[in-house]
Coordinates of C-alpha atoms in Angstrom, one line a residue:
X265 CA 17.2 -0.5 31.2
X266 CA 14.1 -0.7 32.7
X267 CA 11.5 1.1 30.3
X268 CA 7.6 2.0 30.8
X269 CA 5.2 2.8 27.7
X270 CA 2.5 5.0 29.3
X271 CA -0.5 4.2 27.2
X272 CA -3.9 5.7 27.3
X273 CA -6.8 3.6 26.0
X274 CA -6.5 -0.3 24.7
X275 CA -4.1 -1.7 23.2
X276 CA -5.8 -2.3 19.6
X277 CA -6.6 1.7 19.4
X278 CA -2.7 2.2 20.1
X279 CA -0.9 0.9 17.0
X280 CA 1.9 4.0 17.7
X281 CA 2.7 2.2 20.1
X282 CA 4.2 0.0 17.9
X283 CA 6.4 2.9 16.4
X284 CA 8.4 2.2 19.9
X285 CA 8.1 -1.3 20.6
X286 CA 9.8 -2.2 17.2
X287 CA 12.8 -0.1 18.0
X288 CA 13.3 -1.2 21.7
X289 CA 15.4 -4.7 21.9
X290 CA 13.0 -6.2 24.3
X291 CA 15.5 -8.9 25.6
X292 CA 18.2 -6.5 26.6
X293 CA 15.7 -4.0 28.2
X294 CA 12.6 -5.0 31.0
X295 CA 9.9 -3.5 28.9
X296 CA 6.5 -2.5 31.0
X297 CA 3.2 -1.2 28.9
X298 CA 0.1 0.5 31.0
X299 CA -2.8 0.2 28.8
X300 CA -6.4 1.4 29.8
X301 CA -9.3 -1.1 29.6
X302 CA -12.6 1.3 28.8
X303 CA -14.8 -1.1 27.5
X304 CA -13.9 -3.9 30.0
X305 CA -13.9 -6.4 27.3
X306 CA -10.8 -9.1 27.1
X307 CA -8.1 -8.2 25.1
X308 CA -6.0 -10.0 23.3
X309 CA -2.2 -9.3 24.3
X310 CA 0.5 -8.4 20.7
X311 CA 2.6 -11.8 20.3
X312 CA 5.7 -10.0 22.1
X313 CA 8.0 -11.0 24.5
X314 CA 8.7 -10.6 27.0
X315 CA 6.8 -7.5 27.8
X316 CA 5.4 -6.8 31.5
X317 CA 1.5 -6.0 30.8
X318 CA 0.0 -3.4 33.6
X319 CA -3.9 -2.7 33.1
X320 CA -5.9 -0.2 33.9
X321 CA -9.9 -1.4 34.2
X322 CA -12.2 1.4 34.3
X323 CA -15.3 1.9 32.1
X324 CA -14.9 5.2 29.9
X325 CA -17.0 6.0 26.8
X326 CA -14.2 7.8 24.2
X327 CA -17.1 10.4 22.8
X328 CA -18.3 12.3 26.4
X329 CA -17.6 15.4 28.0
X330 CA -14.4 16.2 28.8
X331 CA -16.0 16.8 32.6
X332 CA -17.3 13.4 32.4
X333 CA -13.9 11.7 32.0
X334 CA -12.5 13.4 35.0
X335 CA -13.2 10.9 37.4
X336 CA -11.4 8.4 35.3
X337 CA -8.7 10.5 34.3
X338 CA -8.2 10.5 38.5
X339 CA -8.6 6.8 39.1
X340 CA -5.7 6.5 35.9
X341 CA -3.3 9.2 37.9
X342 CA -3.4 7.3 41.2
X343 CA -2.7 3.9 39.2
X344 CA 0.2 5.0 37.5
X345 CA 1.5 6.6 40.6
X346 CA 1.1 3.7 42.6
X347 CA 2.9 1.9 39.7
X348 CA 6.0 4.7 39.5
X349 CA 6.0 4.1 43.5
X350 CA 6.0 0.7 43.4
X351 CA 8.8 0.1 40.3
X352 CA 11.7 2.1 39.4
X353 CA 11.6 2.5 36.3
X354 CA 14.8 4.3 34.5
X355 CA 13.0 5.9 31.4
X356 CA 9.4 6.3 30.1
X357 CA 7.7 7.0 26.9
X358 CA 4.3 8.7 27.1
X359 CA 2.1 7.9 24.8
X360 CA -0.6 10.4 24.6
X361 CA -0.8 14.6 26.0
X362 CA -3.2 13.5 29.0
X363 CA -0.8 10.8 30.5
X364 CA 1.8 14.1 30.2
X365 CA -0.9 16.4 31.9
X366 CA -1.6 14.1 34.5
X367 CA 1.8 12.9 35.6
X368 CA 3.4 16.5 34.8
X369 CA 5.2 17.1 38.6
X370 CA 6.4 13.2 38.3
X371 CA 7.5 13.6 34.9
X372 CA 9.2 17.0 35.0
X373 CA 10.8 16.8 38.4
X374 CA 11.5 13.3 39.3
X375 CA 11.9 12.2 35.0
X376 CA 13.3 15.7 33.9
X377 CA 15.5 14.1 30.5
X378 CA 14.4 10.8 31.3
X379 CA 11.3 10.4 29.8
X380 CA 9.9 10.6 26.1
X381 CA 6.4 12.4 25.3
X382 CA 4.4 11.8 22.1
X383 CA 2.3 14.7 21.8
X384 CA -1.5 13.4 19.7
X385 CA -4.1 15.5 20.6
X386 CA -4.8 19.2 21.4
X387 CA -7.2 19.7 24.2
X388 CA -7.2 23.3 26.6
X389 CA -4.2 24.5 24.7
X390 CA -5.9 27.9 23.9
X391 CA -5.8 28.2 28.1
X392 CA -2.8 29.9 28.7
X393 CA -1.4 27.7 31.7
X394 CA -2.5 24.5 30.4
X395 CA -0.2 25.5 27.0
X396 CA 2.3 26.6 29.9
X397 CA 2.2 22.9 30.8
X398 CA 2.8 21.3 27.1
X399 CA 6.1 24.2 26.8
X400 CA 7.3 22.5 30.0
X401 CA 6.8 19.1 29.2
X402 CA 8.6 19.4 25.8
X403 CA 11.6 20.9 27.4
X404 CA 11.7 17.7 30.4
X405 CA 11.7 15.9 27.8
X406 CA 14.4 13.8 26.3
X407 CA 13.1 14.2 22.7
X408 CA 9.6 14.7 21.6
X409 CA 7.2 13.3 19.2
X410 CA 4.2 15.1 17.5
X411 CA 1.7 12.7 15.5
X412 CA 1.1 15.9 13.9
X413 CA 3.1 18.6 11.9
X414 CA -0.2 21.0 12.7
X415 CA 0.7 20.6 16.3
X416 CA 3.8 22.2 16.5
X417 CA 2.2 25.7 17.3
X418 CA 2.0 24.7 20.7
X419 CA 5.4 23.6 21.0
X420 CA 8.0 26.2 21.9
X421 CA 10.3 27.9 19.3
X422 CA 13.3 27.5 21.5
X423 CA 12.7 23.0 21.6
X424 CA 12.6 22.7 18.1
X425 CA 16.0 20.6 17.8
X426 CA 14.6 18.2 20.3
X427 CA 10.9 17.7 18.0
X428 CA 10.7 15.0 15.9
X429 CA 7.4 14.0 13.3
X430 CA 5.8 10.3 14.0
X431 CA 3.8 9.3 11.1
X432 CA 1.1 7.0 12.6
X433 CA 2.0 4.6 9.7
X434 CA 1.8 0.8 9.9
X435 CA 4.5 -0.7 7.7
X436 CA 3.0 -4.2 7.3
X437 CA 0.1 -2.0 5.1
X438 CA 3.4 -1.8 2.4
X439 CA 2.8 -5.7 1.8
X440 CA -0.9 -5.0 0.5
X441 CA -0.4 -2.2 -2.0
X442 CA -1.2 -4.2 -4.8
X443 CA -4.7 -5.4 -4.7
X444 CA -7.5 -5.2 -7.0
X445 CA -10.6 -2.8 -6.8
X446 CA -14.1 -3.9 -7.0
X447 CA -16.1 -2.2 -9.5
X448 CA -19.0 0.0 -9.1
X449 CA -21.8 1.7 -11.0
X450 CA -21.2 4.9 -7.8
X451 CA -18.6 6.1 -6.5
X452 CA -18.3 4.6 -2.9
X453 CA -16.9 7.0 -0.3
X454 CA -15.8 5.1 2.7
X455 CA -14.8 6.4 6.2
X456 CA -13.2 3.7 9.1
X457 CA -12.0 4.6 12.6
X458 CA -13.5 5.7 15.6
X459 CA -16.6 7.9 14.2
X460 CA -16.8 11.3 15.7
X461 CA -18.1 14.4 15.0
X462 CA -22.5 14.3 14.8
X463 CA -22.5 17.8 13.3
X464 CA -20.2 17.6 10.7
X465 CA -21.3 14.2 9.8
X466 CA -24.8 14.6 9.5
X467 CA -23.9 17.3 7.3
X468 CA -21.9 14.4 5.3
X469 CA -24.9 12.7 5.2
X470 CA -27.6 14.9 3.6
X471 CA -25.4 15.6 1.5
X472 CA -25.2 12.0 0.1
X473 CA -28.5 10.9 0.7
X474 CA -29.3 13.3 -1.5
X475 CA -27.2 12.7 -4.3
X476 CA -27.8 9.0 -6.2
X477 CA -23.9 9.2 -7.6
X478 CA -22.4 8.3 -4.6
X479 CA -22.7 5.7 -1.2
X480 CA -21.4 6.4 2.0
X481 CA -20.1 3.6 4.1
X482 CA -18.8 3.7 7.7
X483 CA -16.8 1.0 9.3
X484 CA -15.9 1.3 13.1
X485 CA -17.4 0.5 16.8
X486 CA -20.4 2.4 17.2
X487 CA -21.0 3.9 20.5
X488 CA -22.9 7.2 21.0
X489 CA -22.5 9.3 18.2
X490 CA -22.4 6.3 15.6
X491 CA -25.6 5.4 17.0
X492 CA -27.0 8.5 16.1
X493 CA -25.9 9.0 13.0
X494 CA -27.3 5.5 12.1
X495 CA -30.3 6.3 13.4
X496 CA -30.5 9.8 11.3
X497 CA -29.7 8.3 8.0
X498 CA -33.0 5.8 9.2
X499 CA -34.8 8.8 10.0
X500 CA -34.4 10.7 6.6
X501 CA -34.6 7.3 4.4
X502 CA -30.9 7.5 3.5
X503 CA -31.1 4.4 1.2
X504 CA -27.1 5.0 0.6
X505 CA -25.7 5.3 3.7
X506 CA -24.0 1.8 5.1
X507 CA -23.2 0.9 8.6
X508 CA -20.9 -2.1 9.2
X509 CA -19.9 -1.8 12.8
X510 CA -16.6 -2.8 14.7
X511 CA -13.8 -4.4 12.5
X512 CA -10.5 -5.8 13.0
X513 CA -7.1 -4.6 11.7
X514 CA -6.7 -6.7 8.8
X515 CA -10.5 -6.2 7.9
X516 CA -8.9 -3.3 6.2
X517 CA -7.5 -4.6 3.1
X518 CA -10.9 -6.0 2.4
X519 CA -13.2 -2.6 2.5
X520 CA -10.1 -0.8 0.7
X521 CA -11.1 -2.9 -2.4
X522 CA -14.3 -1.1 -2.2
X523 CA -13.5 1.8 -1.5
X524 CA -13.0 4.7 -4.4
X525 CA -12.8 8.0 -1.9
X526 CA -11.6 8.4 1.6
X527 CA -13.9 10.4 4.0
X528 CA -11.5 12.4 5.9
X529 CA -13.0 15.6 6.8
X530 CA -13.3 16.4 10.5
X531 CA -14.4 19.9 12.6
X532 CA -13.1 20.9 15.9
X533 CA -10.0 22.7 16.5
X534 CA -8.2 19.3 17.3
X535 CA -8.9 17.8 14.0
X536 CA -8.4 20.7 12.2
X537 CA -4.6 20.2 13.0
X538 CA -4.5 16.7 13.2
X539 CA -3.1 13.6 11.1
X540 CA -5.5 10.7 11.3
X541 CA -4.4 7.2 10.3
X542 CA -6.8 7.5 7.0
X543 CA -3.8 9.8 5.4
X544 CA -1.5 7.3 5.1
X545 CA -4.2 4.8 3.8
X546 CA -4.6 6.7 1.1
X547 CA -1.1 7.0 0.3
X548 CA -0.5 3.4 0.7
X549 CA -3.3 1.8 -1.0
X550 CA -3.9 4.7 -3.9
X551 CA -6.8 6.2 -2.7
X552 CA -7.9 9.3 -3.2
X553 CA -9.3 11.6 0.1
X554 CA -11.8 14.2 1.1
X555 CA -10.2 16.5 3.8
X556 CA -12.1 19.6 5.2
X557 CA -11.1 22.6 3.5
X558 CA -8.4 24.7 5.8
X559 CA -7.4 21.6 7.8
X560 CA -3.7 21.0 8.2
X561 CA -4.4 17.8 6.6
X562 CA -6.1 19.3 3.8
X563 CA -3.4 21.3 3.1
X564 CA -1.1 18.4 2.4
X565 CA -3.4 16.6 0.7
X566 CA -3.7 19.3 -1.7
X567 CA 0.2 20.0 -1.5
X568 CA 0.9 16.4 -2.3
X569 CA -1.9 15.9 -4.8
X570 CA -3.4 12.8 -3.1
X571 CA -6.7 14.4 -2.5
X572 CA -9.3 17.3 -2.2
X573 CA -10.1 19.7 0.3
X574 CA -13.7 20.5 0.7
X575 CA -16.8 21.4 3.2
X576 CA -19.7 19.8 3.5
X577 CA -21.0 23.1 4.2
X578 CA -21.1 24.5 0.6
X579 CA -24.1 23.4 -1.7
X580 CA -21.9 21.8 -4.2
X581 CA -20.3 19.7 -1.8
X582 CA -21.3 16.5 -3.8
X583 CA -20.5 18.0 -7.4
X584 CA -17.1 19.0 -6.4
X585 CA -15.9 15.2 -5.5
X586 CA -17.6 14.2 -7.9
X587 CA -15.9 16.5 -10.4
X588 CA -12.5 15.3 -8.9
X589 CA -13.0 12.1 -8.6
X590 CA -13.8 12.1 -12.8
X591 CA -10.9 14.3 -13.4
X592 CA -8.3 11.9 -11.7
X593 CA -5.2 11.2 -13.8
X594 CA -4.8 7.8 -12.1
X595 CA -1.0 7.9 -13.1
X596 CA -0.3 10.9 -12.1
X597 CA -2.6 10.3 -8.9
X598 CA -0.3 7.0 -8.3
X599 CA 2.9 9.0 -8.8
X600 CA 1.7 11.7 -6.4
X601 CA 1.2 8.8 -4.4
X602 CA 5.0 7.5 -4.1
X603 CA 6.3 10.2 -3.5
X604 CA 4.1 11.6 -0.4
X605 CA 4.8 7.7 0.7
X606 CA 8.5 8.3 0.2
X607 CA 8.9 11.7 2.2
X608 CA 6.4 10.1 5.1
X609 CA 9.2 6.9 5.0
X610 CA 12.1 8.9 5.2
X611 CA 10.7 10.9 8.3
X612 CA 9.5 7.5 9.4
X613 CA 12.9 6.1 9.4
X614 CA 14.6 8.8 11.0
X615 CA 12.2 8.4 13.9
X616 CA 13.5 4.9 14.3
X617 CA 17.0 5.7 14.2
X618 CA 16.4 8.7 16.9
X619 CA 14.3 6.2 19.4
X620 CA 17.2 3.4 19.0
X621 CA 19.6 5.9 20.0
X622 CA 17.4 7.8 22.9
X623 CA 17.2 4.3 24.5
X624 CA 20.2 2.4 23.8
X625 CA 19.4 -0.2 21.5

């Protein structure tokens, strides 16, 4: 079978993609990855064989206007076509909702039941065609993926059979859940990723600054809105307020060790349904969380009793965390731990089991 992974940004900021790779047998299939290069830097290729690699160059900030991006979004359509023209290719996984948008004639005429879409991000869903467009997309489709439980409103009642969860959980994290915390006189919240969200995080910020109990640290590239933030918590003397820029994969099981509370809280409507990486990092390495209060994620945060739902908003934001954070039964906390980590594995699992059998391992 001759199978193409329709990815949308570069390979390092795709880890689901993994979630696929691992459960396609690579020698009995011709496997084919797109990826798109936005910061035109050189990127070091996953040590898999034999994979056909297929890159898009084009320079794209992540944190503009969506009317901004169109252009690019354009140039990516006519590449892909080109690609589909050129290759025929007998099944594809998309790997993001734009590459769905985008290719939606191709993928629900041509690929009807031959094609896999992993849904990860709400954008125009509220506009009544472009939710039109998701609802058709999940029924072309030969199964469906959602790295999101929250997500599922947009998804239509009738395709509920063919809708399956896909935790964005890296397994090799299960090696380093033993590992020894540094200590500290505060209590060190810590937030890694791609940093988004000015409002909410400046917020985040005053808050902190203000409040000698605690240090904030942020680990990830910083582009635009890192930038500002930095130069905020410069601006109002925020003495405990870190910056430590890009960082590799496995950088992570060194900050965990100095970590004692995840930042997790986003705004937006997007967020506000979605299931970032940081969720299972807590799970995995016993961290506790911060979620924004109302949030999907928030919800199972406090459902599982890993964490704490909260908003930066409220004048004992600060108090609140810290109130939780002394109140922690760290065995019970662990427990609570295992088992969200156990109901995330079996859902995991069963993910693998449907993606062997969708394509024929």
């Amino acid at each position: 079978m001759k199978i193409l992974l329709l990815g949308f940004s570069k390979i390092k900021y795709m880890p689901y993609a993994n979630f696929y790779l691992k459960n396609i047998n690579l020698e009995a299939n011709e496997v084919h990855v797109v990826y798109w290069n936005r910061d035109l830097k050189e990127e070091k290729k996953p040590s898999l064989a034999p994979i056909v690699w297929h890159e898009f160059a084009a320079y794209q900030e992540d944190d503009v206007s969506k009317k901004s991006k169109i252009k690019g979004f354009i140039s990516y359509r006519r590449y892909v076509k080109k690609l589909l023209k050129k290759n025929s290719f007998d099944f594809i996984v998309v790997l993001h909702t734009m590459p769905g948008i985008l290719l939606y004639s191709t993928l629900t005429r041509k690929y009807k039941n031959k094609f896999l879409f992993d849904y990860r991000d709400s954008t125009y869903e509220k506009i009544g065609f472009f939710r039109r467009m998701i609802g058709n997309l999940v029924k072309s489709s030969k199964c469906t993926f959602t790295s999101s439980d929250g997500f599922r409103v947009f998804f239509p009642d009738s395709e509920k059979a063919k809708i399956h969860t896909s935790h964005n959980l890296n397994k090799e994290d299960l090696l380093h859940r033993s590992y020894t915390k540094t200590e500290s006189e505060k209590i060190r919240i810590a937030f890694w990723g791609f940093i988004r969200g000015e409002e909410i995080n400046r917020k985040i910020i005053d808050r902190i600054a203000k409040d000698t109990r605690f240090e904030l640290h942020y680990y990830g590239r910083e582009q635009q809105v890192a930038l500002e933030l930095k130069a905020y918590a410069k601006e109002i003397a925020a003495e405990n307020v870190f910056f430590h820029g890009e960082y590799k994969p496995d950088d992570r099981y060194e900050f965990v060790r100095n970590t004692d509370i995840i930042h997790n809280v986003y705004s937006g409507s997007n967020m506000m349904l979605a299931m970032p990486n940081k969720y299972y990092d807590g799970a995995v390495f016993y961290i506790p969380q911060i979620c924004m209060r109302g949030s999907h994620m928030g919800a199972m945060v406090e459902k599982s009793g890993i964490g704490l739902q909260c908003d930066p908003e409220d004048g004992d934001f600060t108090q609140r965390i810290f109130e939780y954070k002394q109140g922690l039964d760290p065995n019970a906390f662990g427990l609570a731990c295992d088992v969200e980590l156990q109901r995330v594995l079996n859902e995991y699992n069963s993910g693998e089991r449907i993606i062997k059998d969708v394509l024929h391992r």
